[in-house]
Short mmCIF file of C-alpha atoms and ligand atoms in Angstrom, two decimals:
data_model
loop_
_atom_site.label_atom_id
_atom_site.label_comp_id
_atom_site.label_asym_id
_atom_site.label_seq_id
_atom_site.Cartn_x
_atom_site.Cartn_y
_atom_site.Cartn_z
CA TYR A 1 87.64 100.17 52.68
CA ALA A 2 87.31 103.09 52.48
CA CYS A 3 85.49 104.89 49.17
CA GLY A 4 87.70 107.67 48.15
CA GLN A 5 88.13 110.80 46.19
CA THR A 6 87.34 110.78 42.96
CA VAL A 7 90.65 113.02 41.42
CA TYR A 8 88.97 115.78 39.71
CA ASP A 9 88.63 118.57 42.03
CA ASP A 10 90.74 120.13 44.86
CA LEU A 11 90.15 118.38 48.34
CA HIS A 12 87.38 120.63 50.05
CA ILE A 13 86.20 120.08 53.25
CA GLY A 14 83.30 118.44 53.28
CA ASN A 15 85.78 115.48 52.14
CA ALA A 16 88.37 116.30 55.04
CA ARG A 17 86.03 116.15 57.34
CA MET A 18 84.98 112.55 55.66
CA TYR A 19 88.14 111.43 56.24
CA SER A 20 88.88 112.40 59.16
CA ASN A 21 86.83 110.32 60.77
CA TRP A 22 88.04 107.50 59.12
CA ASP A 23 91.28 108.12 60.25
CA VAL A 24 90.02 108.07 63.81
CA VAL A 25 89.13 104.17 62.97
CA VAL A 26 91.64 102.62 61.70
CA ARG A 27 94.06 104.69 64.42
CA TYR A 28 91.83 103.04 66.93
CA PHE A 29 92.25 99.33 65.55
CA LYS A 30 95.97 99.96 65.66
CA TRP A 31 96.04 101.04 68.74
CA ARG A 32 93.60 98.52 70.01
CA GLY A 33 96.14 96.15 68.74
CA TYR A 34 94.32 95.52 65.97
CA LYS A 35 96.53 94.02 62.54
CA ILE A 36 94.94 96.30 60.06
CA PHE A 37 94.76 96.11 55.80
CA TYR A 38 93.75 99.53 54.59
CA VAL A 39 92.52 99.92 50.74
CA ARG A 40 91.37 103.82 49.68
CA ASN A 41 90.86 103.64 46.45
CA PHE A 42 90.76 106.49 43.76
CA THR A 43 88.96 107.02 40.91
CA ASP A 44 89.64 107.97 38.15
CA VAL A 45 87.06 106.96 35.85
CA GLY A 46 83.93 106.14 35.30
CA HIS A 47 82.38 108.25 37.95
CA LEU A 48 79.97 110.98 36.31
CA THR A 49 78.49 114.22 37.10
CA SER A 50 75.24 112.17 38.59
CA ASP A 51 75.83 108.79 41.30
CA ALA A 52 73.44 107.03 38.58
CA ASP A 53 74.27 106.12 35.29
CA VAL A 54 73.49 109.54 33.04
CA GLY A 55 76.11 112.31 32.65
CA GLU A 56 79.29 113.04 31.90
CA ASP A 57 82.81 111.40 33.11
CA LYS A 58 84.19 114.47 36.12
CA ILE A 59 87.73 113.29 35.03
CA GLU A 60 87.04 113.68 31.15
CA LYS A 61 84.96 116.78 31.66
CA ALA A 62 88.24 118.32 33.97
CA ALA A 63 90.39 117.20 31.59
CA ARG A 64 88.82 119.32 28.53
CA LYS A 65 88.30 122.05 31.28
CA GLU A 66 91.79 122.46 32.01
CA LYS A 67 92.98 121.02 28.76
CA LYS A 68 95.12 118.43 29.85
CA SER A 69 95.25 114.77 29.67
CA ALA A 70 92.86 112.85 31.99
CA GLN A 71 95.50 111.37 33.97
CA GLU A 72 97.83 113.99 34.11
CA ILE A 73 94.53 115.85 35.92
CA ALA A 74 94.01 112.85 38.32
CA ASN A 75 97.79 112.73 39.09
CA TYR A 76 98.21 116.52 39.65
CA TYR A 77 94.96 116.45 42.36
CA PHE A 78 95.67 112.89 43.48
CA SER A 79 99.26 114.87 44.84
CA ILE A 80 97.09 117.53 46.52
CA PHE A 81 95.14 115.75 47.91
CA ARG A 82 97.86 113.12 49.94
CA LYS A 83 99.54 116.34 50.67
CA ASP A 84 96.18 118.00 52.26
CA ILE A 85 95.22 114.73 54.09
CA ARG A 86 99.04 114.20 55.52
CA GLU A 87 98.55 117.72 57.07
CA LEU A 88 95.74 116.20 58.94
CA ASN A 89 97.25 113.66 60.15
CA ILE A 90 95.16 111.57 58.20
CA GLU A 91 97.37 107.77 57.59
CA GLU A 92 98.33 106.71 54.46
CA PRO A 93 96.26 103.40 53.26
CA THR A 94 97.99 100.08 52.82
CA ILE A 95 97.13 100.31 49.57
CA TRP A 96 96.61 103.01 46.95
CA CYS A 97 94.64 101.75 44.08
CA LYS A 98 93.76 103.68 40.98
CA ALA A 99 90.68 102.42 39.11
CA THR A 100 92.26 102.62 36.09
CA GLU A 101 94.84 100.08 36.87
CA HIS A 102 92.15 97.56 37.63
CA ILE A 103 90.00 97.45 34.65
CA LYS A 104 91.10 94.10 34.15
CA ASP A 105 89.86 92.56 37.62
CA GLN A 106 86.43 94.81 36.63
CA ILE A 107 86.28 92.83 33.38
CA GLU A 108 86.23 89.95 35.48
CA MET A 109 84.06 90.31 37.95
CA ILE A 110 81.46 91.45 35.24
CA LYS A 111 82.10 87.91 33.47
CA ILE A 112 81.06 86.58 36.78
CA LEU A 113 77.88 88.41 37.06
CA GLU A 114 77.03 87.52 33.42
CA LYS A 115 77.94 84.14 33.53
CA LYS A 116 75.46 84.26 36.53
CA GLY A 117 72.92 85.87 34.06
CA TYR A 118 72.65 88.72 36.41
CA THR A 119 73.40 91.00 33.18
CA TYR A 120 72.33 92.06 30.49
CA ARG A 121 73.08 94.53 27.67
CA THR A 122 71.15 97.85 26.04
CA SER A 123 72.61 99.89 23.16
CA ASP A 124 74.46 102.05 25.94
CA GLY A 125 76.45 99.11 28.01
CA ILE A 126 76.14 96.33 30.15
CA TYR A 127 73.54 97.17 33.10
CA PHE A 128 72.68 95.30 36.44
CA ASP A 129 69.29 93.61 36.79
CA THR A 130 68.44 94.33 39.45
CA SER A 131 65.20 92.25 39.92
CA LYS A 132 67.20 89.33 40.14
CA LEU A 133 68.32 90.39 43.86
CA LYS A 134 65.08 89.86 46.80
CA ASP A 135 67.19 91.65 48.66
CA TYR A 136 68.23 94.38 46.85
CA GLY A 137 68.26 97.84 48.24
CA LYS A 138 68.42 96.68 51.72
CA LEU A 139 71.34 98.68 53.42
CA ALA A 140 68.95 101.83 52.51
CA ARG A 141 66.03 100.27 53.07
CA LEU A 142 65.11 101.14 49.33
CA ASP A 143 60.99 100.91 48.32
CA ILE A 144 61.63 99.46 45.60
CA LYS A 145 57.60 98.90 44.95
CA GLY A 146 57.37 102.57 45.09
CA LEU A 147 60.56 103.33 43.12
CA GLN A 148 59.47 101.44 40.14
CA ALA A 149 56.20 102.72 40.28
CA GLY A 150 57.88 105.85 39.80
CA LYS A 151 58.00 104.21 36.42
CA ARG A 152 56.81 107.14 34.60
CA VAL A 153 60.76 108.67 35.23
CA LYS A 154 61.94 108.07 31.60
CA ILE A 155 64.31 104.53 32.67
CA GLY A 156 65.32 104.75 28.72
CA GLU A 157 66.40 100.61 27.61
CA LYS A 158 66.62 99.84 31.04
CA LYS A 159 64.20 97.18 32.50
CA ASN A 160 64.16 98.41 35.99
CA LYS A 161 64.49 102.17 37.23
CA THR A 162 67.29 100.79 40.49
CA ASP A 163 69.20 98.64 37.84
CA PHE A 164 72.95 100.15 37.07
CA ALA A 165 75.81 99.95 34.26
CA LEU A 166 78.44 97.84 34.81
CA TRP A 167 80.10 98.15 31.77
CA LYS A 168 79.41 101.71 29.70
CA PHE A 169 80.06 101.58 25.61
CA SER A 170 81.99 104.72 24.53
CA LYS A 171 79.39 106.47 22.02
CA LYS A 172 82.28 107.05 19.49
CA PRO A 173 85.59 105.40 20.00
CA GLY A 174 88.64 107.67 19.88
CA VAL A 175 86.27 110.60 21.24
CA ARG A 176 87.10 109.13 25.46
CA GLN A 177 90.49 109.58 25.91
CA GLN A 178 90.26 106.77 28.95
CA GLU A 179 88.25 104.06 27.22
CA TRP A 180 89.28 99.81 27.19
CA ASP A 181 88.74 96.72 25.16
CA SER A 182 86.45 94.36 26.63
CA PRO A 183 84.36 91.32 25.39
CA TRP A 184 81.04 93.39 25.16
CA GLY A 185 83.23 96.25 22.99
CA ILE A 186 85.14 99.53 23.78
CA GLY A 187 83.95 101.46 27.20
CA TYR A 188 84.37 102.02 30.64
CA PRO A 189 83.66 100.20 34.08
CA GLY A 190 80.57 102.01 36.10
CA TRP A 191 82.04 103.65 39.28
CA HIS A 192 80.24 100.90 41.68
CA ILE A 193 82.01 97.91 40.03
CA GLU A 194 85.89 99.73 40.36
CA CYS A 195 85.08 99.61 44.23
CA SER A 196 83.46 96.10 44.47
CA ALA A 197 86.77 94.75 42.16
CA MET A 198 89.03 96.61 43.53
CA SER A 199 88.40 95.86 47.34
CA SER A 200 87.50 92.29 46.82
CA LYS A 201 90.95 91.74 45.08
CA TYR A 202 93.14 92.60 48.01
CA LEU A 203 90.04 92.02 51.26
CA GLY A 204 88.44 89.20 49.83
CA LYS A 205 85.45 88.09 49.14
CA GLN A 206 83.80 89.23 52.36
CA PHE A 207 85.55 91.70 54.56
CA ASP A 208 84.96 93.80 57.69
CA ILE A 209 84.91 97.23 57.19
CA HIS A 210 84.03 100.13 54.53
CA THR A 211 82.99 103.42 54.74
CA GLY A 212 81.99 106.29 52.78
CA GLY A 213 79.46 108.98 53.00
CA ILE A 214 75.42 109.20 53.24
CA ASP A 215 74.90 109.91 50.01
CA HIS A 216 76.31 106.70 48.67
CA ILE A 217 74.20 104.70 50.84
CA PRO A 218 70.90 104.73 48.83
CA ILE A 219 73.15 104.08 45.08
CA HIS A 220 76.98 103.40 44.95
CA HIS A 221 77.01 100.98 48.14
CA THR A 222 73.95 99.59 47.47
CA ASN A 223 74.95 98.36 44.26
CA GLU A 224 78.07 97.71 45.52
CA ILE A 225 76.38 95.09 47.38
CA ALA A 226 74.06 93.66 44.85
CA GLN A 227 76.86 92.85 42.82
CA SER A 228 79.33 91.96 45.21
CA GLU A 229 76.88 89.49 46.76
CA SER A 230 75.90 88.45 43.37
CA ALA A 231 79.43 87.61 42.75
CA PHE A 232 80.82 85.93 45.24
CA GLY A 233 78.19 84.36 47.24
CA LYS A 234 79.07 85.47 50.19
CA LYS A 235 76.58 87.86 52.26
CA PRO A 236 77.30 90.02 53.94
CA TRP A 237 79.54 91.02 51.67
CA VAL A 238 80.63 93.98 54.24
CA ARG A 239 80.03 92.89 57.59
CA TYR A 240 79.70 96.62 58.98
CA TRP A 241 79.04 99.61 57.02
CA LEU A 242 80.40 102.97 58.06
CA HIS A 243 78.85 106.21 56.76
CA GLY A 244 79.83 109.92 57.78
CA ASN A 245 77.24 112.99 57.82
CA PHE A 246 77.65 115.99 55.59
CA LEU A 247 79.42 119.39 57.09
CA VAL A 248 76.47 121.77 56.35
CA ASN A 249 76.20 125.53 56.15
CA LYS A 250 74.02 127.05 58.37
CA GLU A 251 71.03 126.10 56.68
CA GLY A 252 71.65 122.57 57.13
CA SER A 253 72.42 121.89 53.29
CA LYS A 254 75.93 120.16 52.44
CA VAL A 255 78.27 122.60 51.51
CA SER A 256 78.81 122.41 47.77
CA LYS A 257 79.83 123.98 44.90
CA SER A 258 76.13 125.65 44.66
CA THR A 259 75.64 126.25 47.65
CA GLY A 260 78.96 127.47 48.53
CA GLY A 261 80.78 127.34 52.24
CA LEU A 262 83.40 124.86 50.22
CA TYR A 263 86.66 125.53 51.17
CA THR A 264 90.55 124.37 50.50
CA LEU A 265 92.57 123.45 52.87
CA THR A 266 94.65 125.98 51.72
CA GLU A 267 92.18 128.64 51.72
CA LEU A 268 91.63 128.09 55.19
CA LYS A 269 95.01 128.35 56.28
CA GLU A 270 95.16 131.44 54.29
CA LYS A 271 92.54 132.67 56.55
CA GLY A 272 94.24 131.85 59.79
CA PHE A 273 92.64 128.51 60.08
CA GLU A 274 95.44 125.45 60.85
CA PRO A 275 95.12 121.56 59.62
CA MET A 276 94.87 120.64 63.21
CA VAL A 277 92.50 123.42 64.39
CA TYR A 278 90.40 121.71 61.53
CA ARG A 279 90.83 118.06 62.62
CA TYR A 280 89.97 119.11 65.86
CA PHE A 281 86.77 121.23 64.63
CA CYS A 282 86.14 117.95 62.80
CA LEU A 283 86.53 115.55 65.83
CA GLY A 284 84.20 117.54 67.86
CA THR A 285 81.28 116.67 66.90
CA HIS A 286 79.66 113.18 65.95
CA TYR A 287 80.59 111.43 62.30
CA ARG A 288 76.66 110.71 61.84
CA LYS A 289 75.67 114.26 63.50
CA LYS A 290 75.41 117.35 60.70
CA LEU A 291 78.08 119.41 60.95
CA VAL A 292 77.65 123.29 60.70
CA PHE A 293 80.31 124.83 58.76
CA SER A 294 80.87 128.83 59.57
CA PHE A 295 83.79 130.93 60.09
CA GLU A 296 82.73 131.68 63.99
CA ASN A 297 82.18 128.08 64.49
CA LEU A 298 85.69 127.48 63.36
CA GLN A 299 87.21 129.70 65.75
CA ASN A 300 85.54 128.47 68.63
CA ALA A 301 86.85 125.40 67.69
CA LYS A 302 90.40 127.45 66.80
CA ASN A 303 90.07 128.79 70.23
CA SER A 304 89.15 125.89 72.57
CA TYR A 305 92.36 123.88 70.82
CA ALA A 306 94.70 126.61 71.61
CA ARG A 307 93.25 126.69 74.97
CA LEU A 308 93.98 122.49 75.34
CA LYS A 309 97.20 123.36 73.76
CA ASN A 310 98.51 125.60 76.05
CA LEU A 311 96.84 123.77 79.07
CA ILE A 312 99.38 120.65 77.89
CA ASN A 313 102.07 122.70 77.32
CA GLU A 314 102.28 124.02 81.34
CA THR A 315 101.42 120.12 82.96
CA LYS A 316 104.05 118.66 83.69
CA ASP A 317 105.30 115.12 83.02
CA ASP A 318 105.09 112.51 85.69
CA SER A 319 105.97 109.62 83.68
CA LYS A 320 102.79 107.61 85.03
CA ILE A 321 99.58 106.84 82.96
CA ASN A 322 96.28 107.21 84.14
CA GLU A 323 94.35 104.14 83.99
CA GLY A 324 90.86 105.79 85.06
CA TYR A 325 90.89 108.53 82.03
CA LEU A 326 92.42 105.61 79.49
CA LYS A 327 89.68 103.78 80.21
CA GLU A 328 86.85 106.33 79.93
CA PHE A 329 88.03 107.88 76.94
CA HIS A 330 88.20 103.79 75.47
CA LYS A 331 84.58 103.46 76.32
CA ALA A 332 84.04 106.79 74.39
CA ILE A 333 85.53 105.95 71.10
CA ASN A 334 83.58 102.15 71.39
CA ASP A 335 80.59 103.86 72.19
CA ASP A 336 79.81 104.12 67.86
CA LEU A 337 83.14 106.41 67.53
CA ASN A 338 81.82 109.13 70.25
CA MET A 339 85.06 111.02 70.04
CA PRO A 340 83.24 114.36 70.84
CA LYS A 341 82.81 112.38 74.13
CA ALA A 342 86.33 111.16 73.91
CA LEU A 343 87.87 114.64 73.88
CA GLN A 344 85.62 115.44 76.44
CA VAL A 345 87.28 113.27 78.50
CA LEU A 346 90.40 114.39 77.55
CA TRP A 347 89.66 117.90 78.84
CA LYS A 348 88.82 116.45 81.61
CA LEU A 349 91.53 114.94 81.95
CA VAL A 350 93.59 118.32 81.29
CA ARG A 351 91.41 120.38 84.16
CA ASP A 352 91.46 117.62 86.46
CA LYS A 353 94.01 119.26 89.74
CA ASN A 354 94.76 115.85 91.16
CA ALA A 355 95.04 113.66 88.40
CA GLN A 356 98.51 111.69 88.12
CA GLY A 357 99.92 110.45 84.50
CA LYS A 358 98.23 113.39 82.89
CA ILE A 359 100.86 113.51 79.82
CA GLY A 360 101.23 110.06 79.64
CA THR A 361 97.46 109.30 79.13
CA ILE A 362 97.36 112.41 76.65
CA ARG A 363 100.48 110.56 74.93
CA LYS A 364 98.05 107.52 75.02
CA MET A 365 94.89 109.50 74.23
CA GLU A 366 96.78 111.29 70.67
CA GLU A 367 97.30 107.64 69.56
CA VAL A 368 93.71 107.71 68.51
CA THR A 369 93.44 111.69 67.77
CA SER A 370 96.28 112.84 66.66
CA LEU A 371 95.73 116.67 67.06
CA ASN A 372 99.48 117.44 67.68
CA LEU A 373 98.41 117.90 71.32
CA LEU A 374 101.91 117.36 72.13
CA LYS A 375 103.87 118.88 70.10
CA LYS A 376 105.81 121.79 70.97
CA GLU A 377 104.97 124.72 68.74
CA GLU A 378 108.16 126.05 67.28
CA LEU A 379 108.06 129.88 68.05
CA LYS A 380 108.64 132.50 65.15
CA ILE A 381 110.33 135.25 66.89
CA PRO A 382 110.00 138.82 65.09
CA GLN A 383 113.33 139.54 63.40
CA GLU A 384 113.13 142.35 65.46
CA VAL A 385 113.32 140.49 68.81
CA LYS A 386 115.97 138.90 67.75
CA GLN A 387 117.94 141.68 67.35
CA LEU A 388 117.07 142.41 70.56
CA LEU A 389 118.37 139.50 72.13
CA GLU A 390 121.26 139.66 70.01
CA GLU A 391 122.31 143.15 71.72
CA ARG A 392 120.82 142.32 75.23
CA GLU A 393 123.33 139.14 74.78
CA LYS A 394 126.46 140.79 73.93
CA ALA A 395 125.44 143.30 77.63
CA ARG A 396 125.72 140.54 79.12
CA LYS A 397 128.98 139.09 77.99
CA GLN A 398 129.99 142.73 78.64
CA LYS A 399 128.34 142.31 82.31
CA ASN A 400 126.31 145.34 81.75
CA TRP A 401 123.38 144.15 83.61
CA LYS A 402 121.22 147.34 83.45
CA LYS A 403 121.43 147.73 79.75
CA ALA A 404 120.46 143.94 79.23
CA ASP A 405 117.69 144.42 82.05
CA LYS A 406 116.16 147.24 79.91
CA ILE A 407 116.46 145.19 76.67
CA ARG A 408 114.57 142.47 78.27
CA GLU A 409 111.45 145.39 79.16
CA LYS A 410 111.62 146.09 75.22
CA ILE A 411 111.06 142.18 74.55
CA TYR A 412 108.46 141.98 76.96
CA LYS A 413 106.88 144.73 75.64
CA LEU A 414 106.81 143.36 72.17
CA GLY A 415 105.02 140.27 73.65
CA TYR A 416 108.29 137.95 74.16
CA ILE A 417 109.57 136.92 78.08
CA VAL A 418 113.12 136.13 78.67
CA GLU A 419 114.42 133.72 81.26
CA ASP A 420 118.49 132.86 81.76
CA ASP A 421 118.68 130.04 83.84
CA LYS A 422 122.41 127.37 83.83
CA GLU A 423 121.54 126.48 80.48
CA GLY A 424 120.97 129.87 78.96
CA THR A 425 118.43 131.91 78.11
CA LYS A 426 114.80 130.95 76.75
CA ILE A 427 112.29 133.24 75.11
CA LYS A 428 108.59 132.08 75.20
CA LYS A 429 105.89 133.93 74.14
CA ARG A 430 104.10 136.36 77.14
P1 AMP B 501 83.31 114.08 46.12
O1 AMP B 501 83.77 115.19 46.11
O2 AMP B 501 81.85 114.12 46.16
O3 AMP B 501 83.84 113.01 44.87
O4 AMP B 501 83.14 113.09 47.68
C1 AMP B 501 83.95 112.52 47.77
C2 AMP B 501 83.71 111.91 49.12
O5 AMP B 501 83.36 113.19 50.31
C3 AMP B 501 82.41 111.53 49.17
O6 AMP B 501 82.55 109.99 50.45
C4 AMP B 501 81.28 112.19 50.51
O7 AMP B 501 80.33 111.55 50.74
C5 AMP B 501 82.33 112.84 50.79
N1 AMP B 501 81.78 114.65 50.60
C6 AMP B 501 81.37 115.21 49.70
N2 AMP B 501 80.59 116.36 49.95
C7 AMP B 501 80.73 116.03 51.21
C8 AMP B 501 80.55 117.35 52.21
N3 AMP B 501 79.74 118.58 52.02
N4 AMP B 501 80.51 116.79 53.52
C9 AMP B 501 80.83 115.94 54.05
N5 AMP B 501 81.46 114.62 53.04
C10 AMP B 501 81.02 115.14 51.70
ZN1 ZN B 502 82.84 103.40 46.38
#
């Protein structure tokens, strides 16, 4: 289960880094022959501008700003999101699930928690009482005592600072665009319950892998664990958590709207960086490390990616597999998804003059890396060159070899090499 995007804005390159990492996880398991059931949500209600329970619903806020309905906003940004991740070669999940289509499941889960005595009511909503759990905060190793000691921080009607909303009441029913009836009153679900209810609906009360950003550890995932283990009685609810680190600026802080550097994929393309270059850039840093974004770093990745592709392009396929390199590659990924190391193995293979089975092995590696390394670029030939090619073809037909050679030289000066063989005339970049 991958905590998905809150679809109120364009996908930015920070999000794209995160999802590229999880794509490698999915592809890796498929490569190893595992059957995958991959669920991704997209949040179209309940994610407030603060990860805690204050602030405004991000979707409602965007809807008001753009003068659209909440569902128009969610559907629009979801479609952009889908197009963007496709361009990054990020595979589609087995199931996409949308929070607003699972309200019933969320209400059912809150009902279980209520029955088991984990909830209480305030004037603002139904809350989860975290003091009922001895191990609350275990994922983040939260210092609960320290947190509670800071009680001077306003907690309103909440019993404990760490308690969180399962269901929020609409302040004035009819004002919000998205609200539903529930046993407790008209309102909307908390963001955390959405993920717990949807993941468990499709993956069961206990499942293997849950991913997200490191920002999710102290609140979102901590609360997902608390409510899910309380409701389902299975420990651990999730066997493995994978948390990705941030894309940061040179100063080391997360790229964000306020610190700048929050580009979209389209903006990167306009600056000459194709999505595959960005994917290559991302895989070059371990998912648990910060990745420093700058155009200089991205340019280095672009150069390196182009070099790699060129070298591969010049390599002949001998229809073999190089088991040694493949093993080394596998070992790198097995070491906590060490993709930078895995890419180094790929590079070593490409540069190894004596290695056999290069292309076949790269094809296998590409099942995980998915960087279009074997995809031939379609050559975009300028109109001027096209015209010269036609003229040359005419000259050749008239057996005017001198003229044909002169045109070939002209084409060469424009940056292209023309070669004739039995199959006809071929053109490539110089
Ligand atoms: P948001 O756009 O804040 O809803 O975040 C959606 C996902 O992208 C979450 O998993 C975040 O952890 C992740 N994310 C947001 N900003 C960044 C960033 N600068 N670097 C990496 N991941 C990010
Ligand atoms: Zn989530």
